[in-house]
Short mmCIF file of C-alpha atoms in Angstrom, two decimals:
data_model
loop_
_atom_site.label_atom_id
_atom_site.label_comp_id
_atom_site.label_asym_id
_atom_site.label_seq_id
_atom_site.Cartn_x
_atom_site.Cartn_y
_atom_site.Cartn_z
CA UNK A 1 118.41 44.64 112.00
CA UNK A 2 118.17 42.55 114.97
CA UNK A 3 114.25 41.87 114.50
CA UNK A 4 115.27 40.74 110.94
CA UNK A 5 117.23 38.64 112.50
CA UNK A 6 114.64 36.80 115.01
CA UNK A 7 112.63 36.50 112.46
CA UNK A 8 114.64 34.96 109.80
CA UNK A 9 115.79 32.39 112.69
CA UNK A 10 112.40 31.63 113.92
CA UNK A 11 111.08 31.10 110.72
CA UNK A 12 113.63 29.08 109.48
CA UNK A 13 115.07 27.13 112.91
CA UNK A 14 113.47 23.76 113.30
CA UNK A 15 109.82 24.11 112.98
CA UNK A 16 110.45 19.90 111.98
CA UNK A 17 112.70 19.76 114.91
CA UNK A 18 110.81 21.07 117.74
CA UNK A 19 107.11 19.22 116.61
CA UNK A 20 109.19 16.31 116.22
CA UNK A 21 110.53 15.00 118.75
CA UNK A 22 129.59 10.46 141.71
CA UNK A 23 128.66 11.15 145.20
CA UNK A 24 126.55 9.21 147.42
CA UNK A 25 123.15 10.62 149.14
CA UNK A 26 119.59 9.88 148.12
CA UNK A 27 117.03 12.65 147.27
CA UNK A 28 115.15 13.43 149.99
CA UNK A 29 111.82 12.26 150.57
CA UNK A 30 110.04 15.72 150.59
CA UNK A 31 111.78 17.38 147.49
CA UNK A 32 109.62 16.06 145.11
CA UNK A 33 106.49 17.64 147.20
CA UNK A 34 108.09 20.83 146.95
CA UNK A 35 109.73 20.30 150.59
CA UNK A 36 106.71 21.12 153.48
CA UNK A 37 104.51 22.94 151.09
CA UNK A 38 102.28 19.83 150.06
CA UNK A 39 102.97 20.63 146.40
CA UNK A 40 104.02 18.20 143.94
CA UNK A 41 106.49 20.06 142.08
CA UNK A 42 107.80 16.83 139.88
CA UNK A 43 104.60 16.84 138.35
CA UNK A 44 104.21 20.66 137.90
CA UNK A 45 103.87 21.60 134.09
CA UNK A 46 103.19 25.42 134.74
CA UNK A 47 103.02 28.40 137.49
CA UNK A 48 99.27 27.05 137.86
CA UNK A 49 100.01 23.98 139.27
CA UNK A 50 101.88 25.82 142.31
CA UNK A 51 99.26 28.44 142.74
CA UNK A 52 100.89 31.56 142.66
CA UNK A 53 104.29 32.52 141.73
CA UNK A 54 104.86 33.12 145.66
CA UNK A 55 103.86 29.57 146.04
CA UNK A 56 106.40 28.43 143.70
CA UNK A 57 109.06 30.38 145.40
CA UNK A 58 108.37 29.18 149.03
CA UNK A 59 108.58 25.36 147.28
CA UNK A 60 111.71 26.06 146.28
CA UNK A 61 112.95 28.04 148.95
CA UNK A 62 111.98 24.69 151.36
CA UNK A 63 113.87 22.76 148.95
CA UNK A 64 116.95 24.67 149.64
CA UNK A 65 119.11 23.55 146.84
CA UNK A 66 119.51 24.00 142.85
CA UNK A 67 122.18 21.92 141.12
CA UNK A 68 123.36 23.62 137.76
CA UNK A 69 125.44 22.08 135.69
CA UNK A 70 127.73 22.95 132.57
CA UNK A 71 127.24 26.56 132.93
CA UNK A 72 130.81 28.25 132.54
CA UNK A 73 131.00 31.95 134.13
CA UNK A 74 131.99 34.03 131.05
CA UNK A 75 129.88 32.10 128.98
CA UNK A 76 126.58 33.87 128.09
CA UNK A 77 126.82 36.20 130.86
CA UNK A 78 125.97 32.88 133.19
CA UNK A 79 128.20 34.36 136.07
CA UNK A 80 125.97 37.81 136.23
CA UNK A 81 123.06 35.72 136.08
CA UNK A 82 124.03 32.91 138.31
CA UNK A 83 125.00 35.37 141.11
CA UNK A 84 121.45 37.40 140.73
CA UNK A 85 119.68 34.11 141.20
CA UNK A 86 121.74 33.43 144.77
CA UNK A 87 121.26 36.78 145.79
CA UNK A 88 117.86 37.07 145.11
CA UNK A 89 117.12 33.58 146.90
CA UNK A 90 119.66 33.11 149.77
CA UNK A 91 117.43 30.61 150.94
CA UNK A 92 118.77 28.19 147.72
CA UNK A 93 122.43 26.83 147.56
CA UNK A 94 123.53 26.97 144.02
CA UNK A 95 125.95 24.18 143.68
CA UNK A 96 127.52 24.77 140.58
CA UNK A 97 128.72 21.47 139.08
CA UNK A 98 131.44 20.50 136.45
CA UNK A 99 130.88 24.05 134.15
CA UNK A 100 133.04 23.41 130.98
CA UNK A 101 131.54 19.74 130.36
CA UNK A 102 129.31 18.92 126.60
CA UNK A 103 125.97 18.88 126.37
CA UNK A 104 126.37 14.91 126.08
CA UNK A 105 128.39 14.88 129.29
CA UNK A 106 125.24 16.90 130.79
CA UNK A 107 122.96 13.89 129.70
CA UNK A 108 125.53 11.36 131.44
CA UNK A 109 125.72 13.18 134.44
CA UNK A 110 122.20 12.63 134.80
CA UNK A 111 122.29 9.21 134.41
CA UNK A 112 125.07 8.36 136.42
CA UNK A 113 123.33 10.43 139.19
CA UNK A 114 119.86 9.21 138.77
CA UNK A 115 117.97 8.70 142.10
CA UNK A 116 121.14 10.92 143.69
CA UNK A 117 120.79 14.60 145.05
CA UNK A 118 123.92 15.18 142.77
CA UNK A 119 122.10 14.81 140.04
CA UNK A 120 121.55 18.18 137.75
CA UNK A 121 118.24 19.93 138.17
CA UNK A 122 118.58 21.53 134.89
CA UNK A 123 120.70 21.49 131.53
CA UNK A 124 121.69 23.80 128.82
CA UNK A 125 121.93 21.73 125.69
CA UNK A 126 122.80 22.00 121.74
CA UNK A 127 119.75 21.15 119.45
CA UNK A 128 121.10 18.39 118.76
CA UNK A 129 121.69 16.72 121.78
CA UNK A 130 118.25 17.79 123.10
CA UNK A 131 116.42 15.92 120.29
CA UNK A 132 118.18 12.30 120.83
CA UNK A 133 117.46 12.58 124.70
CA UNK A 134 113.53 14.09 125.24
CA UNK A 135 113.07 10.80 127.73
CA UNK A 136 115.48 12.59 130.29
CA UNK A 137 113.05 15.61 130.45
CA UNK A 138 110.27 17.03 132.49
CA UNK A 139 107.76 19.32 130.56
CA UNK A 140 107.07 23.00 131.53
CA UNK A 141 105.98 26.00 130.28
CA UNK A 142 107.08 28.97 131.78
CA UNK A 143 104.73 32.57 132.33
CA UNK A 144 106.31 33.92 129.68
CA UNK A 145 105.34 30.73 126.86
CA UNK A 146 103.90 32.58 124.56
CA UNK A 147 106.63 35.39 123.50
CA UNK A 148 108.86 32.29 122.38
CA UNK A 149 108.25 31.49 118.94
CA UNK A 150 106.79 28.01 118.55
CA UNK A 151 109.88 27.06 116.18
CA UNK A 152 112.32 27.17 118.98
CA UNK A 153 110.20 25.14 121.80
CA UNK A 154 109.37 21.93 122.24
CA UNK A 155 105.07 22.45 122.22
CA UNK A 156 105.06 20.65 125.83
CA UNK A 157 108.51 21.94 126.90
CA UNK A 158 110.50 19.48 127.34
CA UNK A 159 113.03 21.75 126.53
CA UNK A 160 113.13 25.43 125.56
CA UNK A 161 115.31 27.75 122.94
CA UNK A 162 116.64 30.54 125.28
CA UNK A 163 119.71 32.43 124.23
CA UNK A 164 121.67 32.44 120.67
CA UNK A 165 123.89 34.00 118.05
CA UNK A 166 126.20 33.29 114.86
CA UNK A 167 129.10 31.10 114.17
CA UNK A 168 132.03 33.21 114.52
CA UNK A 169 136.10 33.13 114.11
CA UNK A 170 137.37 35.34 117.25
CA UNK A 171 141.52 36.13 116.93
CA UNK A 172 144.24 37.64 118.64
CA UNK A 173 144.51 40.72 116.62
CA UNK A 174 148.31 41.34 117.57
CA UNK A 175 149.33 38.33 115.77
CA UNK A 176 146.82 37.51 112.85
CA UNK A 177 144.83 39.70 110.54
CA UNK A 178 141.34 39.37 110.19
CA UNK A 179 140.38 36.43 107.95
CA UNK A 180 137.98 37.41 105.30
CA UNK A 181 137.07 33.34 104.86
CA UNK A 182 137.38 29.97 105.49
CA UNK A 183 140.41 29.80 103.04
CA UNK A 184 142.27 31.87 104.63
CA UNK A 185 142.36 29.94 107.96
CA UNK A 186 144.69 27.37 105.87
CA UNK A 187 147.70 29.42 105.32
CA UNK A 188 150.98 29.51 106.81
CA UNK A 189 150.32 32.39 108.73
CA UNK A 190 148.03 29.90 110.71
CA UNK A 191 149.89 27.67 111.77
CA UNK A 192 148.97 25.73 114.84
CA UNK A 193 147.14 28.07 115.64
CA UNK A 194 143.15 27.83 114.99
CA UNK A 195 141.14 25.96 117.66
CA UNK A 196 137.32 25.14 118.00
CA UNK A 197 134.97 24.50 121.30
CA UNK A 198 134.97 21.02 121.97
CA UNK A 199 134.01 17.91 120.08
CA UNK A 200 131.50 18.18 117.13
CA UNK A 201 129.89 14.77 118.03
CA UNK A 202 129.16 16.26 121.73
CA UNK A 203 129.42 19.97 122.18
CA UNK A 204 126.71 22.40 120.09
CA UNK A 205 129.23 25.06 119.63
CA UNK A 206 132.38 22.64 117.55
CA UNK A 207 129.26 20.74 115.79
CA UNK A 208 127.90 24.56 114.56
CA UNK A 209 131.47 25.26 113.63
CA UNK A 210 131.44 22.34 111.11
CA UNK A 211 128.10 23.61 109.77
CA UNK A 212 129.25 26.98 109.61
CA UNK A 213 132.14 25.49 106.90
CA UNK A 214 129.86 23.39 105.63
CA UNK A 215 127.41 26.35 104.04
CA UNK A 216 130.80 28.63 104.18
CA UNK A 217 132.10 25.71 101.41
CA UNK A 218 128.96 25.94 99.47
CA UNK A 219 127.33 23.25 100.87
CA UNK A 220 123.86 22.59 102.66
CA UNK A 221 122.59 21.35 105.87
CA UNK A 222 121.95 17.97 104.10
CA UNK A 223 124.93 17.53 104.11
CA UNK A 224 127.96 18.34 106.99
CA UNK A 225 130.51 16.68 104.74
CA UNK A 226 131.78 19.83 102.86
CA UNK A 227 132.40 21.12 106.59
CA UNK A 228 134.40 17.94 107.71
CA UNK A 229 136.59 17.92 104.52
CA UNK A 230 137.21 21.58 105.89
CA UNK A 231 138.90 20.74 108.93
CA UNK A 232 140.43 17.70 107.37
CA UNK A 233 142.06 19.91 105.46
CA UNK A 234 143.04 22.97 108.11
CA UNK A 235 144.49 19.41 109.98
CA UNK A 236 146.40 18.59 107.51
CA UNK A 237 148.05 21.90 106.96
CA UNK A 238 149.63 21.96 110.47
CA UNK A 239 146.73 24.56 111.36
CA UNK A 240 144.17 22.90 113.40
CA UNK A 241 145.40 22.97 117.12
CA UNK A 242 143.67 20.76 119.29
CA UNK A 243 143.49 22.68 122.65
CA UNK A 244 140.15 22.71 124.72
CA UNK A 245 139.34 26.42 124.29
CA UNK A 246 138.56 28.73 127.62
CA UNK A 247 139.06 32.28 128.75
CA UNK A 248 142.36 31.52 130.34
CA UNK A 249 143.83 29.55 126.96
CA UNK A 250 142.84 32.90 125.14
CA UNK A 251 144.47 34.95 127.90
CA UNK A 252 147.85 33.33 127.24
CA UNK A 253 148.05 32.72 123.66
CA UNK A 254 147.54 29.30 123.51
CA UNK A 255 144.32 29.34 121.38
CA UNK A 256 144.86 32.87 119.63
CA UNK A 257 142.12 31.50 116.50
CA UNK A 258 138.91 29.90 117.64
CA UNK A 259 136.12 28.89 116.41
CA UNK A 260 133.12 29.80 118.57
CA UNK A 261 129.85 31.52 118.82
CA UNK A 262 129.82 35.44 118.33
CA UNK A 263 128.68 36.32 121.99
CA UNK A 264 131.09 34.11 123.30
CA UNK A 265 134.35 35.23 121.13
CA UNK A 266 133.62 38.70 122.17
CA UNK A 267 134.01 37.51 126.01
CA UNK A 268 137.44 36.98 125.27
CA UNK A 269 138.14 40.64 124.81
CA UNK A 270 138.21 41.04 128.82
CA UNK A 271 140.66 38.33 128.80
CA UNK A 272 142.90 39.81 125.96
CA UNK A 273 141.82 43.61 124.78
CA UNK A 274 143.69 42.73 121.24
CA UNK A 275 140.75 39.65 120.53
CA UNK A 276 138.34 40.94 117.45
CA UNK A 277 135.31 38.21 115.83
CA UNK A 278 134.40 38.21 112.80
CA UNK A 279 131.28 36.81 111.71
CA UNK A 280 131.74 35.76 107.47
CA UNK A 281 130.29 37.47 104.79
CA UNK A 282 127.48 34.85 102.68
CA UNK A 283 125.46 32.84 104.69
CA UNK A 284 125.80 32.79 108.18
CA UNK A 285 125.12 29.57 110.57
CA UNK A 286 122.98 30.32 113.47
CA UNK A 287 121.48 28.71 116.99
CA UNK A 288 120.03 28.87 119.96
CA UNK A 289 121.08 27.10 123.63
CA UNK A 290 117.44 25.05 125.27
CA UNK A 291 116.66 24.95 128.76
CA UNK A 292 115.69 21.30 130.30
CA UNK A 293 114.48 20.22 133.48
CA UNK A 294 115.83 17.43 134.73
CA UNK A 295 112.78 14.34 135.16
CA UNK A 296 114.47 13.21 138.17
CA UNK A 297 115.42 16.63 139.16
CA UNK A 298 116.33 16.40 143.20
CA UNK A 299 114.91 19.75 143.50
CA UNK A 300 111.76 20.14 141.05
CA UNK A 301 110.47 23.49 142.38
CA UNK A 302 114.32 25.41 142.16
CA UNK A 303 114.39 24.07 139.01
CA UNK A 304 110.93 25.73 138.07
CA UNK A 305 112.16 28.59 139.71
CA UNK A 306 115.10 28.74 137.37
CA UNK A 307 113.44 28.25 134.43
CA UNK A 308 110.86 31.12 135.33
CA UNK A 309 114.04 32.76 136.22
CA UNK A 310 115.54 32.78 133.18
CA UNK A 311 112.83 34.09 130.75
CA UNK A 312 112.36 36.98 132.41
CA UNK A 313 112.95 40.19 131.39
CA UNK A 314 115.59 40.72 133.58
CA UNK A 315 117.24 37.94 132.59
CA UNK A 316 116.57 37.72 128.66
CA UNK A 317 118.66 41.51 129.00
CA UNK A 318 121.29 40.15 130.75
CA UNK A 319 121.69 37.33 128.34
CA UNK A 320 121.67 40.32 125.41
CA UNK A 321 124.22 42.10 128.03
CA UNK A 322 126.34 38.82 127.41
CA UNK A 323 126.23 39.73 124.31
CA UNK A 324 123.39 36.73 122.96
CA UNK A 325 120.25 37.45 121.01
CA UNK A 326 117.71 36.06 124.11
CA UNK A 327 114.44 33.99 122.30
CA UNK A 328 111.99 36.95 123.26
CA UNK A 329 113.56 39.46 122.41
CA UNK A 330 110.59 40.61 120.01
CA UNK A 331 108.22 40.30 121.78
CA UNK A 332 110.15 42.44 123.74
CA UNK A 333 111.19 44.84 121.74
CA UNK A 334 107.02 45.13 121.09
CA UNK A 335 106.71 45.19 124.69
CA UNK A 336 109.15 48.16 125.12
CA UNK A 337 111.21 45.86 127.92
CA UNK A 338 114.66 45.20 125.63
CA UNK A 339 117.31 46.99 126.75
CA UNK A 340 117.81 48.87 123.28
CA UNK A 341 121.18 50.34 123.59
CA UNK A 342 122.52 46.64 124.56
CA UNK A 343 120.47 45.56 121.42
CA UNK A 344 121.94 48.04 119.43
CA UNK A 345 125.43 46.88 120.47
CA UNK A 346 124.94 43.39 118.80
CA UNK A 347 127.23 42.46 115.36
CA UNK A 348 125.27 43.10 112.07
CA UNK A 349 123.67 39.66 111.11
CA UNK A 350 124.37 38.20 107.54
CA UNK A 351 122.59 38.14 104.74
CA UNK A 352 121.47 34.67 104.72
CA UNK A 353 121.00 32.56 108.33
CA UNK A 354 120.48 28.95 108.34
CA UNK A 355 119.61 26.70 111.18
CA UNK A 356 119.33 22.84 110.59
CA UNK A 357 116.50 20.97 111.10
CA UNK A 358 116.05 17.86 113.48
CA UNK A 359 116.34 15.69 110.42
CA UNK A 360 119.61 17.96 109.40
CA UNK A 361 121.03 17.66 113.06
CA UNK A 362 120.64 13.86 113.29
CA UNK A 363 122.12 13.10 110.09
CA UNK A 364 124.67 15.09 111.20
CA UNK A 365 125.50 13.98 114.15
CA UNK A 366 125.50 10.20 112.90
CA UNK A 367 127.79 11.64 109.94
CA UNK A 368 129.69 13.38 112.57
CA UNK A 369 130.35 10.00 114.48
CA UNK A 370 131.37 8.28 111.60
CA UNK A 371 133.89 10.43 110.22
CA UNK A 372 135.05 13.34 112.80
CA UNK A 373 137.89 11.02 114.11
CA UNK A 374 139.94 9.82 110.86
CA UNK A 375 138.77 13.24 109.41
CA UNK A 376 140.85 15.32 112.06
CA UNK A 377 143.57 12.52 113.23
#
């Protein structure tokens, strides 16, 4: 099932996409030279321009610092894997900035900060906003390039696929029965009550929630319109409730219907043991999260570090512990290195999974811009 799953994704992602393409303080002098090592790590496109993997460590580890950014706790497992990183590397302060910003607001942080040692060493972007903003990236390929299928990386990395899943509807079970479709998200019983994750023009997850209604509605990735008269509509009814969704909104109630991705829905069940997700029946809108290095990253070997980091094995588990599908996961179920019981765990995929291409995103997004606002006012 879950192989099925990679596949279908992989084959089908954006195989257009990917071949297409406020604090004071300067950087300091050394951390593009990988502090005392002699190494310039800016310029570093793989483990061979370090050395050894021991050579990129100690460049880091004289850096000293990693600056993260956007990376909420529950989100992805990101607090298991964030803490792992610190305690395997003491040496490195993880400052961990301004965690439940968009994947735009990532991109502005970086250019508010540019020539700053505030400024992110790394992001965690949406397709979407990873294709209008290659220019902000360094290229690297990590050891483990080739188990990620070419259709989710760019071919010189500028960024990366790492983690994914399915558009979901999580709910407070106590309160709501399931909902066995869009439609029934507009009745009464809904009332003020059905939130998504952010913004559609700036966050991935709220722009993959108007896909998801757009080929729930019977409509294609050519077209997000279908999607957009959806939530018109679930506005108009009283329904949609326009309330930032986190952990602690689920906790009390105040978002008890949101639209989000499956792994991160089924977070919410430590924050309220009544929250179920339901993934719709027909075709099912899928994605994966990319990894970026920052070009003027104030730390260039941590952020190397990361990124080798985070396509490990021991890391692409702990995303699937998060409940994610992680990008090499087969290649490692080949390999024998998946963790198969937390594989086994995942939600049965649909029949159908669609992913939009970069042409499919773009038009998106500039439909998006154009019509969100009046659409949802």
């Amino acid at each position: 099932m879950h192989t099925t799953f990679a596949r279908r994704l992989f084959v089908g992602a954006a195989a257009t996409a990917i071949a297409a393409l406020t604090l004071s303080g300067c950087a300091g002098a050394d951390a593009a030279t990988g502090g005392d090592t002699g190494i310039d790590a800016s310029t570093a496109t793989s483990l061979s321009d370090f050395g050894t993997f021991e050579d990129l460590e100690a460049a880091a580890k004289a850096e000293g610092a990693l600056n993260v950014i956007a990376l909420p706790r529950d989100w992805a497992n990101y607090g298991e894997i964030i803490d792992l990183f610190k305690s395997r590397y003491p040496e490195i302060t993880v400052n961990e900035q301004s965690p439940d910003i968009s994947s735009a607001e990532e991109i502005q942080a970086a250019q508010t900060n540019e020539g700053l040692d505030t400024a992110p060493d790394v992001f965690d972007l949406g397709l979407t906003v990873a294709l209008q903003n290659t220019d902000w990236f360094a290229p690297y390929q990590v050891q483990t390039w080739d188990d990620i299928p070419d259709a989710l990386k760019e071919p010189s990395g500028l960024f990366v696929g790492d983690y994914g899943g399915y558009m979901s509807v999580g709910f407070d079970s106590d309160r709501y029965d399931a909902p066995a479709s869009l439609d029934d998200l507009l009745g009464d019983d809904y009332r003020g009550a059905v939130a998504i994750n952010g913004d559609p023009t700036q966050a991935g997850a709220a722009f993959a929630a108007v896909g998801m209604a757009t080929v729930q509605s019977d409509g294609t990735l050519d077209d997000f319109q279908p999607g957009i008269d959806f939530f018109s509509e679930l506005n108009t009814a009283g329904n949609m409730l326009k309330v930032d969704v986190t952990s602690a909104t689920v906790a009390s109630g105040e978002t008890p219907v949101v639209f989000d991705w499956d792994y991160l829905n089924a977070a919410h069940q430590s924050a309220n043991p009544a929250w179920e997700v339901v993934v719709f029946p027909g075709v099912g809108y899928a994605g994966y999260y990319n990894q970026a290095i920052n070009r003027d990253a104030p730390n260039p070997a941590a952020a190397r570090l990361w990124q080798e980091f985070l396509y490990s094995d021991e890391v692409q588990n702990l995303w699937l512990k998060g409940g994610a599908r992680p990008v090499r996961m087969e290649a490692m179920i080949e390999a024998g290195t998946i963790d198969q019981a937390l594989a086994d765990a995942l939600p049965e995929a649909p029949a159908e999974t669609v992913v939009p291409t970069e042409t499919q995103s773009a038009d998106a997004g500039t439909l998006l811009g154009e019509k969100w606002a009046a659409a949802v006012q």
